[in-house]
Amino acid sequence: MDKKRRALLNGLGLSLASLPFTSSLSLAEHHAKYKGKKLGIALVGLGRYANRIADGLVNSQFWNLNGIVTGSPEKIPAWKEKWKLKDSNIFNYDNYDQLINAKDIDVVYICLPNSMHADFTIRAAKAGKHVICEKPMAVSVKEAEDMIAACDRAGVKLAIGYRLHFNPYHQKIIEWSQQKTFGNIGYVDGVFSINVGPAGQWRLDKKLAGGGSLMDVGIYCVQAARYATQEEPLSVTAQFGPITDREKFKEVENGISWQLKFPSGAYSTGYSAYQNYIDTLTVGTEQKTFSLSPAYSYGPLKSSVFGGDNSGFSFPFKHHQQTQMEAMGPLFLSKDPLPDHISGLEGLKDMKILMAIYKAARNGKPVKI
Ligand code: NAD
């Protein structure tokens, strides 16, 4: 980070070294406090994930879906009818800045390809709207810093859509780590691989995606390593996997593996790919080893415990996006800043690690983070 940007972040109280990693996710009091209050939200980009978020907003306690932003006019009629949208709250990518006039839109949720996140976040901030931005937050560390600075300057909140922070399995892992319930965490392994589908899509376009499987699904394993250890990694080594399809993977990686070292001596290995379906997280503590598989997808997630039964580590299924949005409602209704781990700062930390993983894989040498 150059001196000017570091000074800006420090000036905003955003010194990166000293940020606490909390898991204050018990929101029952917040829910009671904001009962009956609602926020207007607009979805930006109406692809697959925006549809999931919209599912999570049906009968919401805290949100009214009051607007959409789309470059596909043919999608408008169905959304307009289902959500009873006003014409004046239907935007395209060019007139998006007119959001400033939509008094019943408080928050925008950005579900666009990764390289569009920074621009649409910064423009929303300038229009005075709070932002929830999908992961990965951006395609570079600088963009992530600029997004945080823009939202801070405009006095709006910036959250990243890390839905697993609201998932009971992942919250339990955080709780056990913070309380050292089963002793220190020695090892975390995460693998997330999906079959990405055919060539010609934005996920395989470096300009739009910023990278391959690491940016899209590996980020969950990096997140898990950070919250399972409750530490920030010191250094990383990494290796690209084989190129299995030259046409499909001519711009971004298919597979990549990485190894993170943490200050306590904890160690984490990770792998992501765009080929097979693999979805696992293993956390080794001094007394027990916990595993989830599936670990990061929409669920139901499934746990197992080596050296014991999984009682205390088994939860009823809840719709991930609905759970996330119902937890985020009070956080946006409140005048308090967002908890750090829900905010852009969390996205920025991940961006720094993702970029260090790519550098380590390219150079074949360890990279300090
Ligand atoms: P998608 O391809 O289904 O949707 C992308 C949307 O962006 C489409 O509506 C498309 O029309 C629009 N768009 C605008 N400009 C575009 C362009 N130049 N090229 C391609 N599309 C363009 O993608 P998605 O799966 O909905 O992913 C959107 C974002 O959500 C990504 O950042 C992704 O990482 C994130 N995501 C998050 C989760 C999660 O669980 N948190 C899951 C899936 C996707």
CSV table of N, CA and C in Angstrom, one decimal, residues 112-203:
chain,number,residue,atom,x,y,z
A,112,LEU,N,-22.9,-8.3,-9.2
A,112,LEU,CA,-22.4,-8.2,-10.6
A,112,LEU,C,-21.1,-9.0,-10.7
A,113,PRO,N,-20.5,-9.2,-11.9
A,113,PRO,CA,-19.2,-9.8,-12.0
A,113,PRO,C,-18.2,-9.0,-11.2
A,114,ASN,N,-17.2,-9.7,-10.7
A,114,ASN,CA,-16.2,-9.2,-9.7
A,114,ASN,C,-15.6,-7.8,-10.0
A,115,SER,N,-15.2,-7.7,-11.3
A,115,SER,CA,-14.5,-6.4,-11.7
A,115,SER,C,-15.4,-5.2,-11.7
A,116,MET,N,-16.7,-5.4,-11.5
A,116,MET,CA,-17.7,-4.3,-11.5
A,116,MET,C,-18.0,-3.9,-10.1
A,117,HIS,N,-17.6,-4.7,-9.1
A,117,HIS,CA,-17.9,-4.4,-7.7
A,117,HIS,C,-17.5,-3.0,-7.3
A,118,ALA,N,-16.2,-2.6,-7.6
A,118,ALA,CA,-15.7,-1.4,-7.1
A,118,ALA,C,-16.4,-0.2,-7.7
A,119,ASP,N,-16.6,-0.2,-9.0
A,119,ASP,CA,-17.3,1.0,-9.6
A,119,ASP,C,-18.7,1.1,-9.1
A,120,PHE,N,-19.4,0.0,-9.0
A,120,PHE,CA,-20.8,0.1,-8.5
A,120,PHE,C,-21.0,0.4,-7.0
A,121,THR,N,-20.0,0.0,-6.3
A,121,THR,CA,-20.0,0.4,-4.8
A,121,THR,C,-19.7,1.9,-4.7
A,122,ILE,N,-18.7,2.4,-5.4
A,122,ILE,CA,-18.3,3.8,-5.2
A,122,ILE,C,-19.4,4.7,-5.7
A,123,ARG,N,-20.0,4.3,-6.8
A,123,ARG,CA,-21.2,5.1,-7.3
A,123,ARG,C,-22.3,5.1,-6.4
A,124,ALA,N,-22.6,4.0,-5.8
A,124,ALA,CA,-23.7,3.9,-4.8
A,124,ALA,C,-23.4,4.8,-3.6
A,125,ALA,N,-22.1,4.7,-3.1
A,125,ALA,CA,-21.7,5.6,-2.0
A,125,ALA,C,-22.0,7.1,-2.3
A,126,LYS,N,-21.6,7.4,-3.6
A,126,LYS,CA,-21.8,8.8,-4.0
A,126,LYS,C,-23.3,9.2,-4.0
A,127,ALA,N,-24.1,8.2,-4.3
A,127,ALA,CA,-25.6,8.5,-4.3
A,127,ALA,C,-26.1,8.4,-2.9
A,128,GLY,N,-25.3,8.2,-1.9
A,128,GLY,CA,-25.7,8.2,-0.5
A,128,GLY,C,-26.4,6.9,0.0
A,129,LYS,N,-26.1,5.8,-0.7
A,129,LYS,CA,-26.7,4.5,-0.4
A,129,LYS,C,-25.7,3.6,0.3
A,130,HIS,N,-26.1,2.9,1.3
A,130,HIS,CA,-25.3,1.8,1.9
A,130,HIS,C,-25.2,0.7,0.9
A,131,VAL,N,-24.1,-0.1,1.1
A,131,VAL,CA,-23.8,-1.1,0.1
A,131,VAL,C,-23.6,-2.5,0.8
A,132,ILE,N,-24.2,-3.5,0.2
A,132,ILE,CA,-23.7,-4.9,0.5
A,132,ILE,C,-23.1,-5.4,-0.9
A,133,CYS,N,-21.9,-5.8,-0.8
A,133,CYS,CA,-21.2,-6.2,-2.1
A,133,CYS,C,-20.8,-7.7,-2.0
A,134,GLU,N,-21.1,-8.3,-3.1
A,134,GLU,CA,-20.7,-9.8,-3.1
A,134,GLU,C,-19.2,-10.0,-3.0
A,135,LYS,N,-18.9,-11.2,-2.6
A,135,LYS,CA,-17.5,-11.6,-2.6
A,135,LYS,C,-17.1,-12.1,-4.0
A,136,PRO,N,-15.8,-12.1,-4.4
A,136,PRO,CA,-14.8,-11.3,-3.8
A,136,PRO,C,-15.1,-9.8,-3.9
A,137,MET,N,-14.6,-9.1,-2.9
A,137,MET,CA,-15.0,-7.7,-2.8
A,137,MET,C,-14.6,-6.9,-4.1
A,138,ALA,N,-13.5,-7.3,-4.6
A,138,ALA,CA,-13.0,-6.5,-5.8
A,138,ALA,C,-12.0,-7.5,-6.5
A,139,VAL,N,-11.2,-6.9,-7.5
A,139,VAL,CA,-10.2,-7.7,-8.2
A,139,VAL,C,-8.8,-7.2,-7.8
A,140,SER,N,-8.7,-6.2,-6.9
A,140,SER,CA,-7.3,-5.8,-6.5
A,140,SER,C,-7.5,-5.2,-5.1
A,141,VAL,N,-6.3,-5.2,-4.4
A,141,VAL,CA,-6.3,-4.6,-3.1
A,141,VAL,C,-6.6,-3.1,-3.2
A,142,LYS,N,-6.1,-2.4,-4.2
A,142,LYS,CA,-6.3,-1.0,-4.3
A,142,LYS,C,-7.8,-0.7,-4.5
A,143,GLU,N,-8.5,-1.5,-5.3
A,143,GLU,CA,-9.9,-1.3,-5.5
A,143,GLU,C,-10.7,-1.5,-4.1
A,144,ALA,N,-10.3,-2.5,-3.4
A,144,ALA,CA,-10.9,-2.7,-2.1
A,144,ALA,C,-10.7,-1.5,-1.2
A,145,GLU,N,-9.5,-1.0,-1.2
A,145,GLU,CA,-9.2,0.2,-0.3
A,145,GLU,C,-10.0,1.4,-0.8
A,146,ASP,N,-10.1,1.5,-2.1
A,146,ASP,CA,-10.9,2.7,-2.6
A,146,ASP,C,-12.4,2.6,-2.3
A,147,MET,N,-12.9,1.4,-2.3
A,147,MET,CA,-14.3,1.2,-1.9
A,147,MET,C,-14.5,1.6,-0.5
A,148,ILE,N,-13.6,1.1,0.4
A,148,ILE,CA,-13.8,1.4,1.8
A,148,ILE,C,-13.7,2.9,2.0
A,149,ALA,N,-12.7,3.5,1.4
A,149,ALA,CA,-12.5,5.0,1.6
A,149,ALA,C,-13.7,5.8,1.0
A,150,ALA,N,-14.3,5.3,-0.1
A,150,ALA,CA,-15.4,6.0,-0.7
A,150,ALA,C,-16.7,5.9,0.2
A,151,CYS,N,-16.9,4.7,0.8
A,151,CYS,CA,-18.1,4.6,1.6
A,151,CYS,C,-17.9,5.4,2.9
A,152,ASP,N,-16.6,5.4,3.4
A,152,ASP,CA,-16.4,6.1,4.6
A,152,ASP,C,-16.6,7.6,4.4
A,153,ARG,N,-16.1,8.1,3.3
A,153,ARG,CA,-16.2,9.5,3.0
A,153,ARG,C,-17.7,9.9,2.9
A,154,ALA,N,-18.5,9.0,2.3
A,154,ALA,CA,-19.9,9.3,2.1
A,154,ALA,C,-20.7,9.0,3.3
A,155,GLY,N,-20.1,8.4,4.3
A,155,GLY,CA,-20.9,8.1,5.6
A,155,GLY,C,-21.9,7.0,5.4
A,156,VAL,N,-21.6,6.1,4.5
A,156,VAL,CA,-22.5,4.9,4.3
A,156,VAL,C,-21.7,3.6,4.7
A,157,LYS,N,-22.5,2.6,5.0
A,157,LYS,CA,-21.9,1.3,5.4
A,157,LYS,C,-21.6,0.5,4.2
A,158,LEU,N,-20.5,-0.3,4.4
A,158,LEU,CA,-20.1,-1.3,3.3
A,158,LEU,C,-20.0,-2.6,3.9
A,159,ALA,N,-20.8,-3.6,3.5
A,159,ALA,CA,-20.7,-5.0,4.0
A,159,ALA,C,-20.4,-5.9,2.8
A,160,ILE,N,-19.7,-7.0,3.1
A,160,ILE,CA,-19.5,-8.0,2.1
A,160,ILE,C,-20.4,-9.2,2.4
A,161,GLY,N,-20.9,-9.8,1.3
A,161,GLY,CA,-21.9,-10.8,1.5
A,161,GLY,C,-21.4,-12.2,1.9
A,162,TYR,N,-20.6,-12.2,3.0
A,162,TYR,CA,-20.1,-13.4,3.6
A,162,TYR,C,-21.2,-14.2,4.3
A,163,ARG,N,-22.0,-14.9,3.6
A,163,ARG,CA,-23.1,-15.5,4.2
A,163,ARG,C,-22.8,-16.5,5.3
A,164,LEU,N,-21.6,-17.2,5.3
A,164,LEU,CA,-21.3,-18.2,6.3
A,164,LEU,C,-21.0,-17.6,7.7
A,165,HIS,N,-20.8,-16.3,7.7
A,165,HIS,CA,-20.6,-15.7,9.0
A,165,HIS,C,-21.9,-15.7,9.8
A,166,PHE,N,-23.0,-16.0,9.1
A,166,PHE,CA,-24.3,-16.1,9.8
A,166,PHE,C,-24.8,-17.6,9.9
A,167,ASN,N,-23.9,-18.5,9.6
A,167,ASN,CA,-24.3,-19.9,9.6
A,167,ASN,C,-23.9,-20.6,10.9
A,168,PRO,N,-24.8,-21.3,11.5
A,168,PRO,CA,-24.5,-21.8,12.9
A,168,PRO,C,-23.2,-22.8,12.9
A,169,TYR,N,-23.0,-23.5,11.9
A,169,TYR,CA,-21.8,-24.4,11.9
A,169,TYR,C,-20.5,-23.6,11.9
A,170,HIS,N,-20.5,-22.5,11.1
A,170,HIS,CA,-19.3,-21.7,11.0
A,170,HIS,C,-19.2,-20.8,12.3
A,171,GLN,N,-20.3,-20.4,12.8
A,171,GLN,CA,-20.3,-19.6,14.0
A,171,GLN,C,-19.7,-20.5,15.2
A,172,LYS,N,-20.1,-21.7,15.2
A,172,LYS,CA,-19.6,-22.6,16.2
A,172,LYS,C,-18.1,-22.8,16.2
A,173,ILE,N,-17.6,-23.0,15.0
A,173,ILE,CA,-16.2,-23.1,14.8
A,173,ILE,C,-15.5,-21.8,15.3
A,174,ILE,N,-16.0,-20.7,15.0
A,174,ILE,CA,-15.5,-19.4,15.5
A,174,ILE,C,-15.5,-19.4,17.1
A,175,GLU,N,-16.7,-19.8,17.6
A,175,GLU,CA,-16.8,-19.8,19.1
A,175,GLU,C,-15.8,-20.7,19.7
A,176,TRP,N,-15.7,-21.9,19.2
A,176,TRP,CA,-14.7,-22.9,19.8
A,176,TRP,C,-13.3,-22.4,19.7
A,177,SER,N,-13.0,-21.7,18.6
A,177,SER,CA,-11.6,-21.2,18.4
A,177,SER,C,-11.4,-20.0,19.4
A,178,GLN,N,-12.4,-19.1,19.5
A,178,GLN,CA,-12.2,-18.0,20.4
A,178,GLN,C,-12.1,-18.5,21.9
A,179,GLN,N,-12.9,-19.5,22.2
A,179,GLN,CA,-12.9,-19.9,23.6
A,179,GLN,C,-11.9,-21.1,23.9
A,180,LYS,N,-11.2,-21.5,22.9
A,180,LYS,CA,-10.2,-22.6,22.9
A,180,LYS,C,-10.9,-23.8,23.6
A,181,THR,N,-12.1,-24.0,23.3
A,181,THR,CA,-12.9,-25.1,23.9
A,181,THR,C,-12.2,-26.5,23.9
A,182,PHE,N,-11.6,-26.7,22.8
A,182,PHE,CA,-10.9,-28.0,22.6
A,182,PHE,C,-9.4,-27.8,22.5
A,183,GLY,N,-8.9,-26.7,23.0
A,183,GLY,CA,-7.4,-26.4,22.9
A,183,GLY,C,-7.1,-25.6,21.7
A,184,ASN,N,-5.9,-25.5,21.4
A,184,ASN,CA,-5.4,-24.6,20.3
A,184,ASN,C,-5.8,-25.3,18.9
A,185,ILE,N,-6.0,-24.5,17.9
A,185,ILE,CA,-6.2,-24.9,16.6
A,185,ILE,C,-4.8,-25.1,16.0
A,186,GLY,N,-4.5,-26.3,15.5
A,186,GLY,CA,-3.2,-26.6,14.9
A,186,GLY,C,-3.2,-26.6,13.4
A,187,TYR,N,-4.4,-27.0,12.8
A,187,TYR,CA,-4.4,-27.2,11.4
A,187,TYR,C,-5.8,-27.0,10.8
A,188,VAL,N,-5.8,-26.3,9.7
A,188,VAL,CA,-7.1,-26.1,9.0
A,188,VAL,C,-6.9,-26.5,7.5
A,189,ASP,N,-7.8,-27.3,7.0
A,189,ASP,CA,-7.7,-27.7,5.6
A,189,ASP,C,-9.0,-27.3,4.9
A,190,GLY,N,-9.0,-26.6,3.8
A,190,GLY,CA,-10.2,-26.3,3.1
A,190,GLY,C,-10.1,-26.6,1.7
A,191,VAL,N,-11.1,-27.2,1.1
A,191,VAL,CA,-11.1,-27.5,-0.3
A,191,VAL,C,-12.5,-27.1,-0.9
A,192,PHE,N,-12.5,-26.3,-1.9
A,192,PHE,CA,-13.8,-26.0,-2.5
A,192,PHE,C,-13.5,-26.0,-4.0
A,193,SER,N,-14.2,-26.9,-4.7
A,193,SER,CA,-14.1,-27.0,-6.1
A,193,SER,C,-15.5,-27.2,-6.7
A,194,ILE,N,-15.8,-26.5,-7.8
A,194,ILE,CA,-17.1,-26.7,-8.5
A,194,ILE,C,-16.8,-26.9,-9.9
A,195,ASN,N,-17.7,-27.5,-10.6
A,195,ASN,CA,-17.7,-27.6,-12.0
A,195,ASN,C,-18.2,-26.3,-12.6
A,196,VAL,N,-17.3,-25.5,-13.2
A,196,VAL,CA,-17.7,-24.1,-13.5
A,196,VAL,C,-18.6,-24.1,-14.7
A,197,GLY,N,-18.6,-25.1,-15.6
A,197,GLY,CA,-19.5,-25.1,-16.8
A,197,GLY,C,-18.6,-24.6,-18.0
A,198,PRO,N,-19.4,-24.3,-19.0
A,198,PRO,CA,-18.7,-24.1,-20.3
A,198,PRO,C,-17.8,-22.8,-20.4
A,199,ALA,N,-16.9,-22.8,-21.5
A,199,ALA,CA,-16.1,-21.6,-21.8
A,199,ALA,C,-17.1,-20.5,-22.2
A,200,GLY,N,-16.5,-19.3,-22.2
A,200,GLY,CA,-17.3,-18.1,-22.7
A,200,GLY,C,-18.1,-17.4,-21.6
A,201,GLN,N,-17.9,-17.7,-20.4
A,201,GLN,CA,-18.7,-17.1,-19.3
A,201,GLN,C,-17.7,-16.1,-18.6
A,202,TRP,N,-18.3,-15.1,-17.8
A,202,TRP,CA,-17.5,-14.1,-17.2
A,202,TRP,C,-16.5,-14.7,-16.2
A,203,ARG,N,-16.9,-15.8,-15.5
A,203,ARG,CA,-16.0,-16.4,-14.5
A,203,ARG,C,-14.6,-16.8,-15.1
